[in-house]
Each structure stands twice: as C-alpha cells, then as structure tokens.
C-alpha cells in the first residue's frame, strides 16, 4: 500500500537539519498526496519552504486514492500518516466517521482567516481546480459554447460530446443546464438532475473515467466539447492543441488538508497545516502548476502576477462565475445515495 515518495525528501531533510539547527529529531510528519507533477510542484512551492521555516522533517508518501488507506490505518489504531492532501469530501466523511481529527483553528490562524466556505471542522482547502466546459477551437472558431445550456443544445452546437463517468460535478452541470443558478444548487434536486442527464445521454460519445482520458479526447479531436478539469485542458493547449474552456458555470472543487485521527505527530502536524496555507506559500503553488491557491489571500501577496491570476480557477473574478462544490452535501446520506444511483443510470 505504501509507496515511498523519493522527490523532495532529500531536500526537506537537509532543510530541516542542516539549515535551521533548531529542529529536534522528533519534529517530523508524514505527508501524503497524489504524486506526479502535482506533488512535485507542492514540494517546491510549499513542502520544502514549510520544512525549512518550521525546522521539521516532512516525509512524503503518495497514493492516488487515500480513502481506503485512511480507513485501514486509523482502524488499526496505529496510523502511520499525519497529514493527507485529499478530496475535501473524504476529510468530511472521515470526520463524521471518527477517522479524522477535529481542528482547533485557534492554533491554525492562517486557516481561521480563510472564508468559512473554504474550511470545515475537519479540513482546510489546500488548492482549487474546476470542472469546466471545454471545446475544440477548430469546431468552434467563434461563437463557442459558453454554458451548460449550450452544451445541452445539440442543434445550435452540434458535435461529439463527453462527460465524466461520475455524478460529482456532472449532476451540478445538468441542473445548471436546466436553469438552476450556480448559487442555488444545494441541496441538489437529484431527480431533476438525472432527468436532465437523460436528455443529453444519447449525444454523449464518451463517458471518461480519468483526467488523462479527457485530455486525450480533446487533443486527438475525438470530441468537440466536454466537461474536463481546467488544468488538463490548459496542459494540452500549451502543447499546441486548438482547445479552450470557459470558467462560466464551472464547478469549483478543492482538495483539502486533514489530519488522521491519532496521528503519530499531531502537534507538528497542526503546525505544518497552518504553515501550508500561509498566503505566500500558497501563492507559490500556481507558479509551478495550473491549480489555484486554497487561501484567497495568496492573491494579495503580489507573488502571482495579474496575467497568471486571471488563468486560475480560484482567482476571485473567476470563482464568482462558478458554483462552489458543496462537499458537505456530497458527504451526506443524500449525496451518498446519488453516488449509488449513478451506477444504475449508466447501466440503462
């Protein structure tokens, strides 16, 4: 289960021991994220600077889906991870199930200063991405689709379409296509969303199951428009693909930091969590990858230039165009029921 992350570890060890001299051997944490380019970026932007400033060692692990391991580790009574960067819903669900520590925000002032919508008793937003409407500029050189209403309009905007094979964000898009305002989505009208999805289902060429697949569909011209994650679209655009996307009616989503119940280095984990959402560290992240900072005060640091800020999903003007995902609803019994209903919808 455990995959040791090589990158960054040497730097964090040197940062902790060689540069500060004040660290004790006991001050360390194990931090877990999703690996790849994302974890490399946060190592440079956040983890190494945090280790240096706090004088701690940050051991790293990576796993694509931390949820099963969280349940196993805490269930064993001897967790080996401290801080996890994972989809926010898992932090909330874990908190409700006694798997995640409740946070004392008096010890996390950087998080206490963040908008309430960006934190919960068990989590703090760490970075933002968006599920957006992306399209081929070859198919739509002008008058491109600009809303989910347009995506559903197969007469005005003919072409091959793709959606994610998952209810999260897809149900929100369906409701906005049916006229629900982005700030009036929750609690989701699940019946109405599935009814709207039935309309577009015959016109969906591909139900994609991974971000890489969604990027490939656009890059290879297999579809003309789709729901995709903003970073995936911008990545293929940088490689020369004639594709673009709109933040209008995007679904703003986040990963969050949370701490495992009974974490072996709880006090240090809390100190790290506060440091990780420091506005300057947060501002450094989008200099290395196309994700927006979880702490909006990062946009006040002058680290992110205006032209770069305009590209990011959590930049205030872009965020205002979107629906903020309610992980609290998706973690509720109604949300869990909607997830289960998705399988039967796809099998019809």
PDB file of C-alpha atoms in Angstrom, residues 131-134 140 144-164 166-180 185 190-204 207 225-228 248-249 251 342 345:
ATOM      1  CA  UNK A 131     -14.732  21.098 -13.820  1.00  0.00           C
ATOM      2  CA  UNK A 132     -15.263  23.306 -16.849  1.00  0.00           C
ATOM      3  CA  UNK A 133     -16.859  23.269 -20.273  1.00  0.00           C
ATOM      4  CA  UNK A 134     -14.002  22.740 -22.741  1.00  0.00           C
ATOM      5  CA  UNK A 140     -15.961  26.410 -32.796  1.00  0.00           C
ATOM      6  CA  UNK A 144     -18.187  28.792 -28.860  1.00  0.00           C
ATOM      7  CA  UNK A 145     -20.444  27.154 -26.255  1.00  0.00           C
ATOM      8  CA  UNK A 146     -20.321  29.191 -23.072  1.00  0.00           C
ATOM      9  CA  UNK A 147     -22.689  27.481 -20.633  1.00  0.00           C
ATOM     10  CA  UNK A 148     -24.175  24.100 -19.792  1.00  0.00           C
ATOM     11  CA  UNK A 149     -27.335  25.253 -21.547  1.00  0.00           C
ATOM     12  CA  UNK A 150     -25.192  25.482 -24.691  1.00  0.00           C
ATOM     13  CA  UNK A 151     -23.695  22.047 -24.019  1.00  0.00           C
ATOM     14  CA  UNK A 152     -27.185  20.555 -23.889  1.00  0.00           C
ATOM     15  CA  UNK A 153     -28.246  22.429 -27.068  1.00  0.00           C
ATOM     16  CA  UNK A 154     -27.286  19.884 -29.740  1.00  0.00           C
ATOM     17  CA  UNK A 155     -28.999  21.819 -32.539  1.00  0.00           C
ATOM     18  CA  UNK A 156     -27.276  25.160 -32.014  1.00  0.00           C
ATOM     19  CA  UNK A 157     -23.974  23.489 -31.096  1.00  0.00           C
ATOM     20  CA  UNK A 158     -23.753  20.171 -32.981  1.00  0.00           C
ATOM     21  CA  UNK A 159     -20.782  17.903 -32.316  1.00  0.00           C
ATOM     22  CA  UNK A 160     -19.445  14.979 -30.315  1.00  0.00           C
ATOM     23  CA  UNK A 161     -19.627  15.345 -26.568  1.00  0.00           C
ATOM     24  CA  UNK A 162     -18.056  13.768 -23.475  1.00  0.00           C
ATOM     25  CA  UNK A 163     -18.900  13.867 -19.793  1.00  0.00           C
ATOM     26  CA  UNK A 164     -17.212  12.401 -16.761  1.00  0.00           C
ATOM     27  CA  UNK A 166     -19.137  10.207 -12.155  1.00  0.00           C
ATOM     28  CA  UNK A 167     -22.024  12.067 -10.531  1.00  0.00           C
ATOM     29  CA  UNK A 168     -19.923  14.686  -8.718  1.00  0.00           C
ATOM     30  CA  UNK A 169     -19.949  17.893 -10.792  1.00  0.00           C
ATOM     31  CA  UNK A 170     -21.937  16.162 -13.549  1.00  0.00           C
ATOM     32  CA  UNK A 171     -25.202  16.499 -11.613  1.00  0.00           C
ATOM     33  CA  UNK A 172     -24.396  20.133 -10.903  1.00  0.00           C
ATOM     34  CA  UNK A 173     -23.809  20.766 -14.631  1.00  0.00           C
ATOM     35  CA  UNK A 174     -27.130  19.116 -15.503  1.00  0.00           C
ATOM     36  CA  UNK A 175     -29.011  21.320 -13.061  1.00  0.00           C
ATOM     37  CA  UNK A 176     -27.368  24.470 -14.396  1.00  0.00           C
ATOM     38  CA  UNK A 177     -28.306  23.293 -17.906  1.00  0.00           C
ATOM     39  CA  UNK A 178     -31.884  23.127 -16.591  1.00  0.00           C
ATOM     40  CA  UNK A 179     -31.765  26.698 -15.368  1.00  0.00           C
ATOM     41  CA  UNK A 180     -30.675  26.405 -11.735  1.00  0.00           C
ATOM     42  CA  UNK A 185     -27.718  24.243  -6.464  1.00  0.00           C
ATOM     43  CA  UNK A 190     -31.269  14.704  -7.801  1.00  0.00           C
ATOM     44  CA  UNK A 191     -34.399  13.616  -9.667  1.00  0.00           C
ATOM     45  CA  UNK A 192     -34.308  16.764 -11.777  1.00  0.00           C
ATOM     46  CA  UNK A 193     -30.578  16.327 -12.484  1.00  0.00           C
ATOM     47  CA  UNK A 194     -30.921  12.725 -13.671  1.00  0.00           C
ATOM     48  CA  UNK A 195     -33.938  13.669 -15.799  1.00  0.00           C
ATOM     49  CA  UNK A 196     -31.841  16.350 -17.496  1.00  0.00           C
ATOM     50  CA  UNK A 197     -28.980  13.905 -17.985  1.00  0.00           C
ATOM     51  CA  UNK A 198     -31.346  11.504 -19.737  1.00  0.00           C
ATOM     52  CA  UNK A 199     -31.854  14.238 -22.362  1.00  0.00           C
ATOM     53  CA  UNK A 200     -28.177  14.528 -23.258  1.00  0.00           C
ATOM     54  CA  UNK A 201     -27.226  10.881 -22.750  1.00  0.00           C
ATOM     55  CA  UNK A 202     -27.853   9.794 -26.397  1.00  0.00           C
ATOM     56  CA  UNK A 203     -25.471  12.547 -27.536  1.00  0.00           C
ATOM     57  CA  UNK A 204     -22.575  11.604 -25.242  1.00  0.00           C
ATOM     58  CA  UNK A 207     -18.075   8.921 -20.571  1.00  0.00           C
ATOM     59  CA  UNK A 225     -16.815  19.633 -26.371  1.00  0.00           C
ATOM     60  CA  UNK A 226     -16.719  18.060 -22.941  1.00  0.00           C
ATOM     61  CA  UNK A 227     -16.601  18.531 -19.211  1.00  0.00           C
ATOM     62  CA  UNK A 228     -12.921  18.496 -18.180  1.00  0.00           C
ATOM     63  CA  UNK A 248     -18.569  30.361 -16.746  1.00  0.00           C
ATOM     64  CA  UNK A 249     -20.692  27.862 -14.768  1.00  0.00           C
ATOM     65  CA  UNK A 251     -17.786  23.762 -10.729  1.00  0.00           C
ATOM     66  CA  UNK A 342     -25.195   6.829 -10.773  1.00  0.00           C
ATOM     67  CA  UNK A 345     -28.137   5.429 -14.573  1.00  0.00           C
TER      68      UNK A 345
END
